[in-house]
Short mmCIF file of C-alpha atoms and ligand atoms in Angstrom, two decimals:
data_model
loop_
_atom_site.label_atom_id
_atom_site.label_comp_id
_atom_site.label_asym_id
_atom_site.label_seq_id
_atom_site.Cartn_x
_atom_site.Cartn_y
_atom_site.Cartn_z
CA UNK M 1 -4.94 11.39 -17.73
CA UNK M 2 -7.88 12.40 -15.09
CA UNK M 3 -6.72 12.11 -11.99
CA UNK M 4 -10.11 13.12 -10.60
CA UNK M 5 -11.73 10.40 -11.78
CA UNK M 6 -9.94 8.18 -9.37
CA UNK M 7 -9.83 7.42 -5.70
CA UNK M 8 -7.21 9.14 -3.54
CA UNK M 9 -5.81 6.66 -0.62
CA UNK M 10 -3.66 7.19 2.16
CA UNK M 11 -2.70 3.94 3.92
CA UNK M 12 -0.40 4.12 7.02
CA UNK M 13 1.96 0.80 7.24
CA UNK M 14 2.69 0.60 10.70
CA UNK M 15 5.08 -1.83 10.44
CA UNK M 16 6.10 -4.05 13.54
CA UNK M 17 5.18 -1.54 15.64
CA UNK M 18 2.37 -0.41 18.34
CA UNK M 19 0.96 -2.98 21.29
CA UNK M 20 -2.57 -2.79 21.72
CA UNK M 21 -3.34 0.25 24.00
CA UNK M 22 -0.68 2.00 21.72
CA UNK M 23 -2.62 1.22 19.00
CA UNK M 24 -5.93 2.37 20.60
CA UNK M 25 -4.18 5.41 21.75
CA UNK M 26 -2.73 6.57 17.89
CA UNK M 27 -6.21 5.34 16.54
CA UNK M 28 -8.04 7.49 18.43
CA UNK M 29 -5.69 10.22 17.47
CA UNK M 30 -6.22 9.92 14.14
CA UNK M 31 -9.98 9.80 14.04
CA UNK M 32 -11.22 13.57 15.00
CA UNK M 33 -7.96 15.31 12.70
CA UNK M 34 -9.12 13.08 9.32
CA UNK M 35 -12.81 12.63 10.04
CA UNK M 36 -13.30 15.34 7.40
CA UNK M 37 -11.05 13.65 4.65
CA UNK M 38 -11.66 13.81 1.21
CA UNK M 39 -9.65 11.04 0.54
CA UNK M 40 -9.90 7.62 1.68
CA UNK M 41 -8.21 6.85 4.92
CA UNK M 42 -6.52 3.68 5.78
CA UNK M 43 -4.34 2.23 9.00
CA UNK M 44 -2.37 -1.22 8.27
CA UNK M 45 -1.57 -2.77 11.17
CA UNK M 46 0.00 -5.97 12.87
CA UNK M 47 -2.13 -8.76 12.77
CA UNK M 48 -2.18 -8.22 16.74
CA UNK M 49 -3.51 -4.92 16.70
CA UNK M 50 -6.40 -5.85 14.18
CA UNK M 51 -9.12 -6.66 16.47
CA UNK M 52 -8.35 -3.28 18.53
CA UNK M 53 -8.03 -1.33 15.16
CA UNK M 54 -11.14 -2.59 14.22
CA UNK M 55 -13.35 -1.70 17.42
CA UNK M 56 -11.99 1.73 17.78
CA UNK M 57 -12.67 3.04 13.80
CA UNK M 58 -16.48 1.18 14.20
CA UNK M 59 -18.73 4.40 12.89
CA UNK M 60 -15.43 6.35 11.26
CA UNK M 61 -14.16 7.12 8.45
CA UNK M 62 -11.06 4.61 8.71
CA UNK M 63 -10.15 1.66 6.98
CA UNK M 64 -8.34 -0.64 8.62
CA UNK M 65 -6.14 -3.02 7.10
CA UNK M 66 -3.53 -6.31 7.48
CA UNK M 67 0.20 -6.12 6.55
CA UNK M 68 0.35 -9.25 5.17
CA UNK M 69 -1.37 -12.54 4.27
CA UNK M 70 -0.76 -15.54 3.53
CA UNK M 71 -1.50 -18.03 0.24
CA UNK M 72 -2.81 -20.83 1.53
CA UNK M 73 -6.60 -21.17 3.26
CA UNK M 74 -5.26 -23.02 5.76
CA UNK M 75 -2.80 -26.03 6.74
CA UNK M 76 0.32 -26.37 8.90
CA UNK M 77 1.78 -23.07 8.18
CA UNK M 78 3.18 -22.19 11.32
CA UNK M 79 3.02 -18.14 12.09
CA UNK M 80 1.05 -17.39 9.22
CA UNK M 81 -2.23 -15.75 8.84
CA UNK M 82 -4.70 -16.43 5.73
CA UNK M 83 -6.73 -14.24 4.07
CA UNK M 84 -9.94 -15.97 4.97
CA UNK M 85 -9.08 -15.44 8.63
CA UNK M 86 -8.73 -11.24 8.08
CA UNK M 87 -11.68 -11.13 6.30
CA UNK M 88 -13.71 -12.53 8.79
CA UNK M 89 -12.61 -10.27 10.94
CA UNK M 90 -14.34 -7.80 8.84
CA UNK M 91 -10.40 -6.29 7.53
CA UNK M 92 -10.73 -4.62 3.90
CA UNK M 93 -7.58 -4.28 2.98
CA UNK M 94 -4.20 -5.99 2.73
CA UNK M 95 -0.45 -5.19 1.92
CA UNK M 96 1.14 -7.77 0.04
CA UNK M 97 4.84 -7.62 -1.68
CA UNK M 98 5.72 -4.94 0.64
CA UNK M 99 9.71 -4.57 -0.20
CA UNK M 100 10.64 -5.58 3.46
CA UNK M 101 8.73 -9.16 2.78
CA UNK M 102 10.55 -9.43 0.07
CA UNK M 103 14.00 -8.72 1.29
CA UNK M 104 13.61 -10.36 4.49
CA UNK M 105 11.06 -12.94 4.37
CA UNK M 106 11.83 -14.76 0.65
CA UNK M 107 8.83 -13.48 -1.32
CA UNK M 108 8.65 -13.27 -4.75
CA UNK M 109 7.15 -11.82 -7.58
CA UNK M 110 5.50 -15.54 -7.61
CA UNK M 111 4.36 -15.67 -4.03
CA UNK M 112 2.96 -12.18 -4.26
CA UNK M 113 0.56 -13.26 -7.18
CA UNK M 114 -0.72 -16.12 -4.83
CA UNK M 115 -1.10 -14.09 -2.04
CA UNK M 116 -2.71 -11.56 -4.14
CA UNK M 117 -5.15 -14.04 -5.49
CA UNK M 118 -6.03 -15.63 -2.28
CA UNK M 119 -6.71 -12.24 -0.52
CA UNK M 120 -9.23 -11.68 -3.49
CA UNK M 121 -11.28 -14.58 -3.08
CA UNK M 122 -11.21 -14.11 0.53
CA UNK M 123 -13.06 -10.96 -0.42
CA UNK M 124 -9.80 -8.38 0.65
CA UNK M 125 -8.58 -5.56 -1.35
CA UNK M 126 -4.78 -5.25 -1.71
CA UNK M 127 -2.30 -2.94 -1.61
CA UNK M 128 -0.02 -4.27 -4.13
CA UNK M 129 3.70 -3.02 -3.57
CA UNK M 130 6.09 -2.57 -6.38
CA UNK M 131 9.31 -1.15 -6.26
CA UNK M 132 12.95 -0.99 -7.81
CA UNK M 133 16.34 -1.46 -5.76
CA UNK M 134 18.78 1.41 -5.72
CA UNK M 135 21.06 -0.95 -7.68
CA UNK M 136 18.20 -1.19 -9.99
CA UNK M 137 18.13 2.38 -10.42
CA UNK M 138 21.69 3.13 -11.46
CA UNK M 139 21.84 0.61 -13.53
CA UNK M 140 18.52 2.28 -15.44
CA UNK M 141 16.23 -0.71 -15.72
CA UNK M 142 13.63 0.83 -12.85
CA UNK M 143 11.27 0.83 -15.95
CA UNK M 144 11.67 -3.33 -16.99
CA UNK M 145 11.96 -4.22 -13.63
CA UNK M 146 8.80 -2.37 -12.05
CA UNK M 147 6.57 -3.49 -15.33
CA UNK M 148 8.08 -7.06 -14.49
CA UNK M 149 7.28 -7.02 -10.81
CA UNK M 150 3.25 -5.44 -11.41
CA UNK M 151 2.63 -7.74 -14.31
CA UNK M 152 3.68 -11.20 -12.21
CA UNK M 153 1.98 -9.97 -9.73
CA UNK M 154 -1.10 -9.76 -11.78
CA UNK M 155 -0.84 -12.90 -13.73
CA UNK M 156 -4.52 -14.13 -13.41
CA UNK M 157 -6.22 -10.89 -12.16
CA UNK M 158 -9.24 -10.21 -14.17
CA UNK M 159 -10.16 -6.36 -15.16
CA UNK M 160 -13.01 -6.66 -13.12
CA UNK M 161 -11.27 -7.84 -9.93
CA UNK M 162 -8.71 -4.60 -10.64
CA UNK M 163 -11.34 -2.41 -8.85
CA UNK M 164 -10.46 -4.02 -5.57
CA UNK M 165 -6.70 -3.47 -6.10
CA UNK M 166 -4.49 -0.36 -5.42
CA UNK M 167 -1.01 -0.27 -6.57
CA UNK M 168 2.23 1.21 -4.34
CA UNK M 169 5.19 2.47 -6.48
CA UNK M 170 7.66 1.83 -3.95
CA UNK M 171 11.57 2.61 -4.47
CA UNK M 172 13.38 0.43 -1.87
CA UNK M 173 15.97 3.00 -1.33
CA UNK M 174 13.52 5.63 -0.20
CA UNK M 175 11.47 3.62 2.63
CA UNK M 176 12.61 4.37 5.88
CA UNK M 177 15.62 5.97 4.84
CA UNK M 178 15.02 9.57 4.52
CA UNK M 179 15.64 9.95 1.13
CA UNK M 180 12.38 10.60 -0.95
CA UNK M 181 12.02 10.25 -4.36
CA UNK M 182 11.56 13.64 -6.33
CA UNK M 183 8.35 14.46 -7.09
CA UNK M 184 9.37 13.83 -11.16
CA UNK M 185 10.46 10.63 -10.10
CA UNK M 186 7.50 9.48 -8.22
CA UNK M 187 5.34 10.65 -11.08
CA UNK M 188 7.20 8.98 -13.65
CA UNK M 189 7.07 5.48 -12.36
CA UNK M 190 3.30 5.87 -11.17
CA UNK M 191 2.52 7.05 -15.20
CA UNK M 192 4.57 3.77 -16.06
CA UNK M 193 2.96 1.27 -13.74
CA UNK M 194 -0.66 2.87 -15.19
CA UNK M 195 0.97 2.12 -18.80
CA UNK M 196 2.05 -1.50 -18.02
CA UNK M 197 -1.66 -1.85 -16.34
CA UNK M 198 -3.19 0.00 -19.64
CA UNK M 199 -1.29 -2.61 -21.56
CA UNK M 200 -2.70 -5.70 -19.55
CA UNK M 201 -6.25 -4.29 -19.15
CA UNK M 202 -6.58 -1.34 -21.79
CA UNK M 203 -7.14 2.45 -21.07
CA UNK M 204 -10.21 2.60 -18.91
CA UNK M 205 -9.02 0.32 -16.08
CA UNK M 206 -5.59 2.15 -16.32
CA UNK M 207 -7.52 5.19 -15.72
CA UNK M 208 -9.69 4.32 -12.49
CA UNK M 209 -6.91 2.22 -10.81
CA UNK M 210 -5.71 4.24 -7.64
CA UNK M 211 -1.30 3.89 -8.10
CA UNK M 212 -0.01 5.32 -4.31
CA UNK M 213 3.73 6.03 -4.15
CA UNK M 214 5.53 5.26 -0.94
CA UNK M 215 8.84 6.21 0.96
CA UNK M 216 9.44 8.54 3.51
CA UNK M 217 6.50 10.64 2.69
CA UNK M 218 6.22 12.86 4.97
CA UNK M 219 3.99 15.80 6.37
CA UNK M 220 6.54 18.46 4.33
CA UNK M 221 6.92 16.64 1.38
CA UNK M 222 3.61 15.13 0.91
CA UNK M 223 1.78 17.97 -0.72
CA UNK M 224 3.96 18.25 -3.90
CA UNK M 225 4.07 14.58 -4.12
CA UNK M 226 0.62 14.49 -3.85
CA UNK M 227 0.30 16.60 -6.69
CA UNK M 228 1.57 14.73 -9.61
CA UNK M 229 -0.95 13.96 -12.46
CA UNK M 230 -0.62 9.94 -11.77
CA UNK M 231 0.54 10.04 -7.69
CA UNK M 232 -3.40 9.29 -6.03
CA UNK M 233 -2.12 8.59 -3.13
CA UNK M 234 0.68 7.61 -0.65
CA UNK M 235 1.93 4.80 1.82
CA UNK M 236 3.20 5.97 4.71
CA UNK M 237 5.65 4.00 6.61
CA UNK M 238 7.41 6.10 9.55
CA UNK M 239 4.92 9.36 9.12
CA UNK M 240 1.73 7.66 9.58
CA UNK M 241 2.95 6.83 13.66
CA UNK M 242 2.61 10.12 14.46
CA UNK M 243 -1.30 11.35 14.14
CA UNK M 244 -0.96 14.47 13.20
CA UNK M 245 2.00 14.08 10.70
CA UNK M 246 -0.20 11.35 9.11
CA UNK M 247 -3.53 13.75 9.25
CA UNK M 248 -1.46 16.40 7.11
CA UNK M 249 -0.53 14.08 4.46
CA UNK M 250 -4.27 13.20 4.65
CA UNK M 251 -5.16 16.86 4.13
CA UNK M 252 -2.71 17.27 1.33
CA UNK M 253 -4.30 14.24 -0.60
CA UNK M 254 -7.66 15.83 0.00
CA UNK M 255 -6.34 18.89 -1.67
CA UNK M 256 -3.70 17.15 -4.00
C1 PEP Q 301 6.52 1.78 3.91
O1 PEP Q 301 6.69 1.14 4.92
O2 PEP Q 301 5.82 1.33 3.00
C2 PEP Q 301 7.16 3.10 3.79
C3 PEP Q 301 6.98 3.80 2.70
O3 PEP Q 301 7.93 3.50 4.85
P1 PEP Q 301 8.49 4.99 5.11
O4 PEP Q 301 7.37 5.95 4.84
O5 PEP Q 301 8.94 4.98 6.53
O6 PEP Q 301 9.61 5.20 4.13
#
């Protein structure tokens, strides 16, 4: 495995969190302590910090992307936002499947795929979360379950449209909870998810596609994370609210 060859990301989910001149306020922040990144740099925020996200990184080096989308181009859909409608914005990327959707909002491995198709032809790039319960865990099927969960999610994806997709290795009982995953952990799921994707798309697209893990990375644990032959990159939940916690796991990817 050559993890050079591949594009480090770190995306900050921001959650429901942030009005708009707190947004303004943490983007600017961010900007002069990552401008130097050697990594690529990405802010997810709520749809209603999108337009403010996107004016204040004009002529920087950060992304800024949507926490969700929805399937559909349009319709009566009532409090949901399509992909179309984020990309002509001029948003890049997208979360979709992130664990909280799914525990709280119904989604499924089946809505994910839709949503994940839709924000492809709408010209978005997702960040595709993935990610066993603790349940899961202990009762040792993190492996079936988080091959299940990226292939659905895939169904339909052509090799060439995997350039535009990242993947999040995700273990629900390690966002916002404190408890990270070891390092080995982390690693061993990422090298799985890249197997299940070398299995769907063979070796080469295995190889280039950027697999992030997420759950309370933070600024001390992000460097050894970081480090694993298939971890390329995180997604930071509580971390990436404060800038310069966020900037160090940015530095550590750089080096990482
Ligand atoms: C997340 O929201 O995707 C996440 C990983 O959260 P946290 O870093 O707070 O665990």
């Amino acid at each position: 495995m050559n993890k050079a060859v591949r594009k480090a990301v770190i995306a900050g989910n921001w959650k429901m969190n942030k009005t708009r001149p707190e947004a303004k306020e943490l983007i600017e922040a961010i900007k002069p302590l990552v401008a130097d990144a050697g990594c690529e740099v990405i802010c997810c925020v709520p749809f209603t910090n999108l337009e403010t996200a996107l004016e204040a990184t004009k002529g920087s080096n950060v992304k800024v992307g949507a926490e969700n989308c929805h399937f559909e181009k349009s319709g009566a859909f009532t409090g949901e936002i399509s992909a179309d409608m984020l990309a002509e914005m001029g948003v890049e990327y997208v979360v979709l499947g992130h664990s909280e959707r799914r525990q709280y909002f119904g989604e499924t491995d089946e809505t994910v795929n839709k949503r994940l198709k839709a924000a492809l032809g709408a010209g978005l790039k997702p960040i595709l979360c993935v990610g066993e319960m603790l349940a899961d865990r202990e009762n040792g099927i993190t492996a079936e379950l988080v091959a299940m969960q990226t292939k659905i999610a895939l169904k339909g994806v052509s090799a060439d449209e995997m350039k535009n997709i990242i993947i999040a290795y995700e273990p629900v009982w390690a966002i916002g909870t404190g408890k990270t995953a070891t390092a080995e952990q982390a690693n061993e799921v990422c090298a799985l998810i890249r197997a299940t994707l070398a299995s769907l798309y063979g070796e080469a697209v295995a190889e280039a596609t950027t697999i992030q893990y997420g759950g309370s990375m933070n600024a001390k644990n992000a460097e050894e994370l970081l480090a694993q032959p298939d971890v390329d990159g995180g997604l930071i939940g509580g971390a990436s609210l404060k800038a310069p916690d966020f900037a160090t796991i940015v530095k550590a990817a750089t080096n990482g």
